[in-house]
Amino acid sequence: MKKIDAPLLPRLHKDSPLRLVAEALDALPRHEMAEEPWPDAQEKPTVGFAIGYNGDCIFLKYYVQERTVRATYLNTNDPVYKDSCVEFFVAFDGAQAYYNLEFNRLGTCLAGFGPDRHDRRLLPEQAVSQIRRWGTMGEVDAGTKRAAWQLTLAIPAEVFTEHRLQDFQGTMARANFYKCGDDLPEPHFLAWNRIQAPQPDFHLPAFFGELRFL
């Protein structure tokens, strides 16, 4: 099981300009989503992320290079996993139930809570709207034919509506990070922590890694 220590970013808070958040995350270690549990895609994107926190806010930035970029969904809790999508699944307090936060390149978010894939409920739009998002799009590389895009997120504790989180410091969590794109010409499924399952399924908390807020 992989482990991540999310460092404290003392100069940031949940209302800090996202440009400053992005710059701070650029200076942190980058974790790769190199696991490909279902390697059917001909083209494997390159995906990484950096994570930190301060007080009652998690800061997260994704770095993506892929051949096809799709972003069609614009409304909260739309099925963004059909677009070019990055995801953050997290469980607090050793519980079986976990949150799934899924974002397309534009930052449109699908968010839910529950113990497994089938028994889930969507988070209210009022809570999801508190996530601040900043996406950037780079040019297509002439050699690899890949486009580069990044997404920076500030996720306050209020988003996690089933918990009363006042300060993430010292919190121990289980988490996994994903990249997918179900409706892309070449669908793919990448993960940070290894998953063992016969078919694509990210809703497997048994394969979450460890996330510590130091």
mmCIF file of C-alpha atoms in Angstrom:
data_model
loop_
_atom_site.group_PDB
_atom_site.id
_atom_site.type_symbol
_atom_site.label_atom_id
_atom_site.label_comp_id
_atom_site.label_asym_id
_atom_site.label_seq_id
_atom_site.Cartn_x
_atom_site.Cartn_y
_atom_site.Cartn_z
ATOM 1 C CA MET A 1 0.000 0.000 0.000
ATOM 2 C CA LYS A 2 1.353 3.378 -0.999
ATOM 3 C CA LYS A 3 1.550 6.298 1.410
ATOM 4 C CA ILE A 4 1.509 10.068 0.958
ATOM 5 C CA ASP A 5 2.369 12.722 3.508
ATOM 6 C CA ALA A 6 0.504 15.913 2.581
ATOM 7 C CA PRO A 7 2.656 18.823 3.794
ATOM 8 C CA LEU A 8 1.419 21.904 5.599
ATOM 9 C CA LEU A 9 1.385 25.014 3.380
ATOM 10 C CA PRO A 10 1.302 27.763 6.041
ATOM 11 C CA ARG A 11 1.152 30.732 3.667
ATOM 12 C CA LEU A 12 -2.056 29.550 2.029
ATOM 13 C CA HIS A 13 -5.680 29.498 3.153
ATOM 14 C CA LYS A 14 -8.920 28.452 1.499
ATOM 15 C CA ASP A 15 -9.410 31.888 -0.092
ATOM 16 C CA SER A 16 -5.839 32.289 -1.388
ATOM 17 C CA PRO A 17 -5.567 33.144 -5.113
ATOM 18 C CA LEU A 18 -5.432 29.885 -7.030
ATOM 19 C CA ARG A 19 -2.394 31.091 -8.941
ATOM 20 C CA LEU A 20 -0.474 31.127 -5.631
ATOM 21 C CA VAL A 21 -1.897 27.721 -4.715
ATOM 22 C CA ALA A 22 -0.745 26.315 -8.053
ATOM 23 C CA GLU A 23 2.753 27.730 -7.616
ATOM 24 C CA ALA A 24 3.048 26.289 -4.105
ATOM 25 C CA LEU A 25 1.940 22.845 -5.314
ATOM 26 C CA ASP A 26 4.429 22.990 -8.195
ATOM 27 C CA ALA A 27 7.199 23.047 -5.580
ATOM 28 C CA LEU A 28 5.979 19.865 -3.854
ATOM 29 C CA PRO A 29 6.788 16.238 -4.730
ATOM 30 C CA ARG A 30 4.709 14.983 -7.640
ATOM 31 C CA HIS A 31 3.010 11.611 -7.338
ATOM 32 C CA GLU A 32 2.447 9.620 -10.509
ATOM 33 C CA MET A 33 -0.678 7.710 -11.469
ATOM 34 C CA ALA A 34 1.268 4.922 -13.093
ATOM 35 C CA GLU A 35 -0.932 1.948 -12.226
ATOM 36 C CA GLU A 36 -2.943 0.658 -15.187
ATOM 37 C CA PRO A 37 -5.111 -2.142 -13.720
ATOM 38 C CA TRP A 38 -6.960 -2.756 -17.003
ATOM 39 C CA PRO A 39 -4.368 -2.085 -19.731
ATOM 40 C CA ASP A 40 -6.544 -2.166 -22.830
ATOM 41 C CA ALA A 41 -5.901 1.378 -24.058
ATOM 42 C CA GLN A 42 -3.424 1.826 -26.895
ATOM 43 C CA GLU A 43 -2.268 5.162 -25.508
ATOM 44 C CA LYS A 44 -1.486 5.666 -21.830
ATOM 45 C CA PRO A 45 -1.662 9.281 -20.638
ATOM 46 C CA THR A 46 0.973 10.701 -18.325
ATOM 47 C CA VAL A 47 -0.655 11.897 -15.123
ATOM 48 C CA GLY A 48 0.633 13.168 -11.792
ATOM 49 C CA PHE A 49 -0.595 15.181 -8.850
ATOM 50 C CA ALA A 50 0.624 17.191 -5.867
ATOM 51 C CA ILE A 51 -1.244 17.613 -2.600
ATOM 52 C CA GLY A 52 -0.909 19.790 0.492
ATOM 53 C CA TYR A 53 -3.136 21.495 3.019
ATOM 54 C CA ASN A 54 -3.486 24.244 5.572
ATOM 55 C CA GLY A 55 -5.999 24.240 8.380
ATOM 56 C CA ASP A 56 -9.421 23.490 6.956
ATOM 57 C CA CYS A 57 -8.512 23.247 3.263
ATOM 58 C CA ILE A 58 -6.923 20.620 1.009
ATOM 59 C CA PHE A 59 -4.958 21.871 -2.000
ATOM 60 C CA LEU A 60 -4.638 19.516 -4.957
ATOM 61 C CA LYS A 61 -3.173 19.917 -8.430
ATOM 62 C CA TYR A 62 -3.307 17.479 -11.349
ATOM 63 C CA TYR A 63 -0.864 17.430 -14.247
ATOM 64 C CA VAL A 64 -2.126 15.615 -17.357
ATOM 65 C CA GLN A 65 -0.727 14.852 -20.804
ATOM 66 C CA GLU A 66 -3.026 12.957 -23.145
ATOM 67 C CA ARG A 67 -3.788 12.636 -26.835
ATOM 68 C CA THR A 68 -7.497 13.503 -26.676
ATOM 69 C CA VAL A 69 -8.971 16.116 -24.344
ATOM 70 C CA ARG A 70 -12.743 16.139 -23.910
ATOM 71 C CA ALA A 71 -14.714 18.554 -21.703
ATOM 72 C CA THR A 72 -18.449 18.692 -22.407
ATOM 73 C CA TYR A 73 -20.163 18.618 -19.004
ATOM 74 C CA LEU A 74 -20.799 21.942 -17.269
ATOM 75 C CA ASN A 75 -23.191 21.269 -14.386
ATOM 76 C CA THR A 76 -22.496 20.007 -10.874
ATOM 77 C CA ASN A 77 -22.881 16.222 -10.577
ATOM 78 C CA ASP A 78 -22.923 15.688 -14.342
ATOM 79 C CA PRO A 79 -21.200 12.417 -15.425
ATOM 80 C CA VAL A 80 -17.774 14.006 -15.849
ATOM 81 C CA TYR A 81 -16.070 10.584 -15.864
ATOM 82 C CA LYS A 82 -17.089 10.412 -19.531
ATOM 83 C CA ASP A 83 -14.877 13.443 -20.230
ATOM 84 C CA SER A 84 -11.147 13.763 -19.621
ATOM 85 C CA CYS A 85 -11.463 13.240 -15.885
ATOM 86 C CA VAL A 86 -9.304 13.233 -12.753
ATOM 87 C CA GLU A 87 -10.612 11.916 -9.444
ATOM 88 C CA PHE A 88 -9.919 12.014 -5.695
ATOM 89 C CA PHE A 89 -11.520 9.353 -3.480
ATOM 90 C CA VAL A 90 -10.997 9.727 0.286
ATOM 91 C CA ALA A 91 -12.223 8.069 3.496
ATOM 92 C CA PHE A 92 -11.731 9.621 6.940
ATOM 93 C CA ASP A 93 -11.590 8.112 10.430
ATOM 94 C CA GLY A 94 -11.030 4.562 9.196
ATOM 95 C CA ALA A 95 -14.600 4.388 7.931
ATOM 96 C CA GLN A 96 -15.725 2.214 5.032
ATOM 97 C CA ALA A 97 -17.763 5.042 3.502
ATOM 98 C CA TYR A 98 -15.800 7.472 1.356
ATOM 99 C CA TYR A 99 -16.166 10.589 -0.770
ATOM 100 C CA ASN A 100 -15.635 10.592 -4.534
ATOM 101 C CA LEU A 101 -14.701 13.936 -6.075
ATOM 102 C CA GLU A 102 -14.450 13.754 -9.869
ATOM 103 C CA PHE A 103 -13.500 16.641 -12.166
ATOM 104 C CA ASN A 104 -13.265 17.195 -15.898
ATOM 105 C CA ARG A 105 -10.713 19.584 -17.393
ATOM 106 C CA LEU A 106 -13.035 22.535 -16.841
ATOM 107 C CA GLY A 107 -13.366 21.747 -13.144
ATOM 108 C CA THR A 108 -16.974 20.546 -13.351
ATOM 109 C CA CYS A 109 -17.412 18.278 -10.338
ATOM 110 C CA LEU A 110 -19.335 15.102 -9.593
ATOM 111 C CA ALA A 111 -19.268 14.416 -5.844
ATOM 112 C CA GLY A 112 -20.784 11.648 -3.758
ATOM 113 C CA PHE A 113 -20.564 9.733 -0.489
ATOM 114 C CA GLY A 114 -21.242 6.122 0.442
ATOM 115 C CA PRO A 115 -19.688 2.728 1.277
ATOM 116 C CA ASP A 116 -19.470 1.310 -2.251
ATOM 117 C CA ARG A 117 -20.301 1.916 -5.907
ATOM 118 C CA HIS A 118 -24.008 1.197 -5.610
ATOM 119 C CA ASP A 119 -24.980 2.713 -2.255
ATOM 120 C CA ARG A 120 -24.072 6.364 -2.854
ATOM 121 C CA ARG A 121 -25.707 9.747 -2.581
ATOM 122 C CA LEU A 122 -24.669 12.905 -4.371
ATOM 123 C CA LEU A 123 -23.359 15.791 -2.316
ATOM 124 C CA PRO A 124 -25.524 18.938 -2.402
ATOM 125 C CA GLU A 125 -24.622 21.528 -5.007
ATOM 126 C CA GLN A 126 -24.195 24.144 -2.264
ATOM 127 C CA ALA A 127 -21.358 22.095 -0.759
ATOM 128 C CA VAL A 128 -19.709 21.242 -4.082
ATOM 129 C CA SER A 129 -19.772 24.897 -5.145
ATOM 130 C CA GLN A 130 -17.332 25.714 -2.337
ATOM 131 C CA ILE A 131 -14.551 23.915 -4.208
ATOM 132 C CA ARG A 132 -12.447 26.524 -6.013
ATOM 133 C CA ARG A 133 -11.003 25.373 -9.343
ATOM 134 C CA TRP A 134 -8.532 26.711 -11.890
ATOM 135 C CA GLY A 135 -7.821 24.835 -15.098
ATOM 136 C CA THR A 136 -5.146 25.646 -17.659
ATOM 137 C CA MET A 137 -4.623 24.208 -21.124
ATOM 138 C CA GLY A 138 -1.289 23.960 -22.912
ATOM 139 C CA GLU A 139 -0.439 23.487 -26.565
ATOM 140 C CA VAL A 140 -0.274 20.128 -28.315
ATOM 141 C CA ASP A 141 3.246 18.707 -28.466
ATOM 142 C CA ALA A 142 4.164 18.207 -32.112
ATOM 143 C CA GLY A 143 6.201 15.089 -31.363
ATOM 144 C CA THR A 144 3.944 13.155 -28.998
ATOM 145 C CA LYS A 145 0.643 14.626 -30.275
ATOM 146 C CA ARG A 146 -0.328 15.075 -26.642
ATOM 147 C CA ALA A 147 -2.008 18.077 -25.073
ATOM 148 C CA ALA A 148 -1.029 19.150 -21.580
ATOM 149 C CA TRP A 149 -3.569 20.426 -19.083
ATOM 150 C CA GLN A 150 -3.563 21.157 -15.368
ATOM 151 C CA LEU A 151 -6.253 21.560 -12.750
ATOM 152 C CA THR A 152 -5.718 23.251 -9.384
ATOM 153 C CA LEU A 153 -8.262 22.748 -6.595
ATOM 154 C CA ALA A 154 -8.887 24.255 -3.165
ATOM 155 C CA ILE A 155 -11.215 21.888 -1.291
ATOM 156 C CA PRO A 156 -12.471 23.288 2.049
ATOM 157 C CA ALA A 157 -13.571 21.026 4.878
ATOM 158 C CA GLU A 158 -17.207 22.078 4.396
ATOM 159 C CA VAL A 159 -17.338 19.983 1.221
ATOM 160 C CA PHE A 160 -17.129 16.812 3.310
ATOM 161 C CA THR A 161 -20.676 17.145 4.558
ATOM 162 C CA GLU A 162 -20.836 13.834 6.431
ATOM 163 C CA HIS A 163 -18.004 14.888 8.763
ATOM 164 C CA ARG A 164 -17.274 17.838 11.027
ATOM 165 C CA LEU A 165 -13.698 18.517 10.042
ATOM 166 C CA GLN A 166 -12.280 21.637 11.679
ATOM 167 C CA ASP A 167 -8.602 21.176 10.862
ATOM 168 C CA PHE A 168 -6.924 18.534 8.698
ATOM 169 C CA GLN A 169 -3.693 18.670 10.695
ATOM 170 C CA GLY A 170 -2.924 15.248 12.126
ATOM 171 C CA THR A 171 -5.773 13.619 10.199
ATOM 172 C CA MET A 172 -5.196 10.112 8.897
ATOM 173 C CA ALA A 173 -7.155 9.151 5.794
ATOM 174 C CA ARG A 174 -7.299 6.492 3.115
ATOM 175 C CA ALA A 175 -7.391 7.657 -0.480
ATOM 176 C CA ASN A 176 -6.804 6.923 -4.111
ATOM 177 C CA PHE A 177 -6.330 9.160 -7.127
ATOM 178 C CA TYR A 178 -7.507 8.323 -10.625
ATOM 179 C CA LYS A 179 -7.590 9.369 -14.274
ATOM 180 C CA CYS A 180 -10.196 8.143 -16.737
ATOM 181 C CA GLY A 181 -12.226 9.121 -19.796
ATOM 182 C CA ASP A 182 -15.013 6.679 -20.524
ATOM 183 C CA ASP A 183 -16.194 8.341 -23.742
ATOM 184 C CA LEU A 184 -12.788 9.191 -25.184
ATOM 185 C CA PRO A 185 -11.695 7.535 -28.439
ATOM 186 C CA GLU A 186 -9.219 5.543 -26.344
ATOM 187 C CA PRO A 187 -10.781 5.008 -22.894
ATOM 188 C CA HIS A 188 -8.262 4.510 -20.105
ATOM 189 C CA PHE A 189 -8.199 3.891 -16.347
ATOM 190 C CA LEU A 190 -5.172 4.943 -14.309
ATOM 191 C CA ALA A 191 -4.667 4.857 -10.535
ATOM 192 C CA TRP A 192 -2.124 5.970 -7.969
ATOM 193 C CA ASN A 193 -2.486 2.930 -5.706
ATOM 194 C CA ARG A 194 -2.725 -0.505 -7.305
ATOM 195 C CA ILE A 195 -6.166 -2.049 -7.811
ATOM 196 C CA GLN A 196 -6.845 -5.736 -8.350
ATOM 197 C CA ALA A 197 -10.229 -6.342 -9.978
ATOM 198 C CA PRO A 198 -11.403 -8.154 -13.119
ATOM 199 C CA GLN A 199 -13.013 -5.085 -14.705
ATOM 200 C CA PRO A 200 -12.725 -1.293 -14.389
ATOM 201 C CA ASP A 201 -13.966 -0.152 -10.993
ATOM 202 C CA PHE A 202 -12.547 2.724 -8.951
ATOM 203 C CA HIS A 203 -15.066 2.233 -6.137
ATOM 204 C CA LEU A 204 -12.940 -0.265 -4.238
ATOM 205 C CA PRO A 205 -11.866 1.254 -0.892
ATOM 206 C CA ALA A 206 -9.955 -1.914 -0.027
ATOM 207 C CA PHE A 207 -7.308 -0.655 -2.467
ATOM 208 C CA PHE A 208 -6.991 2.876 -1.105
ATOM 209 C CA GLY A 209 -3.569 4.018 0.015
ATOM 210 C CA GLU A 210 -2.678 6.011 3.117
ATOM 211 C CA LEU A 211 -2.908 9.819 3.198
ATOM 212 C CA ARG A 212 -1.496 11.677 6.197
ATOM 213 C CA PHE A 213 -1.827 15.394 6.882
ATOM 214 C CA LEU A 214 1.342 16.245 8.778
#
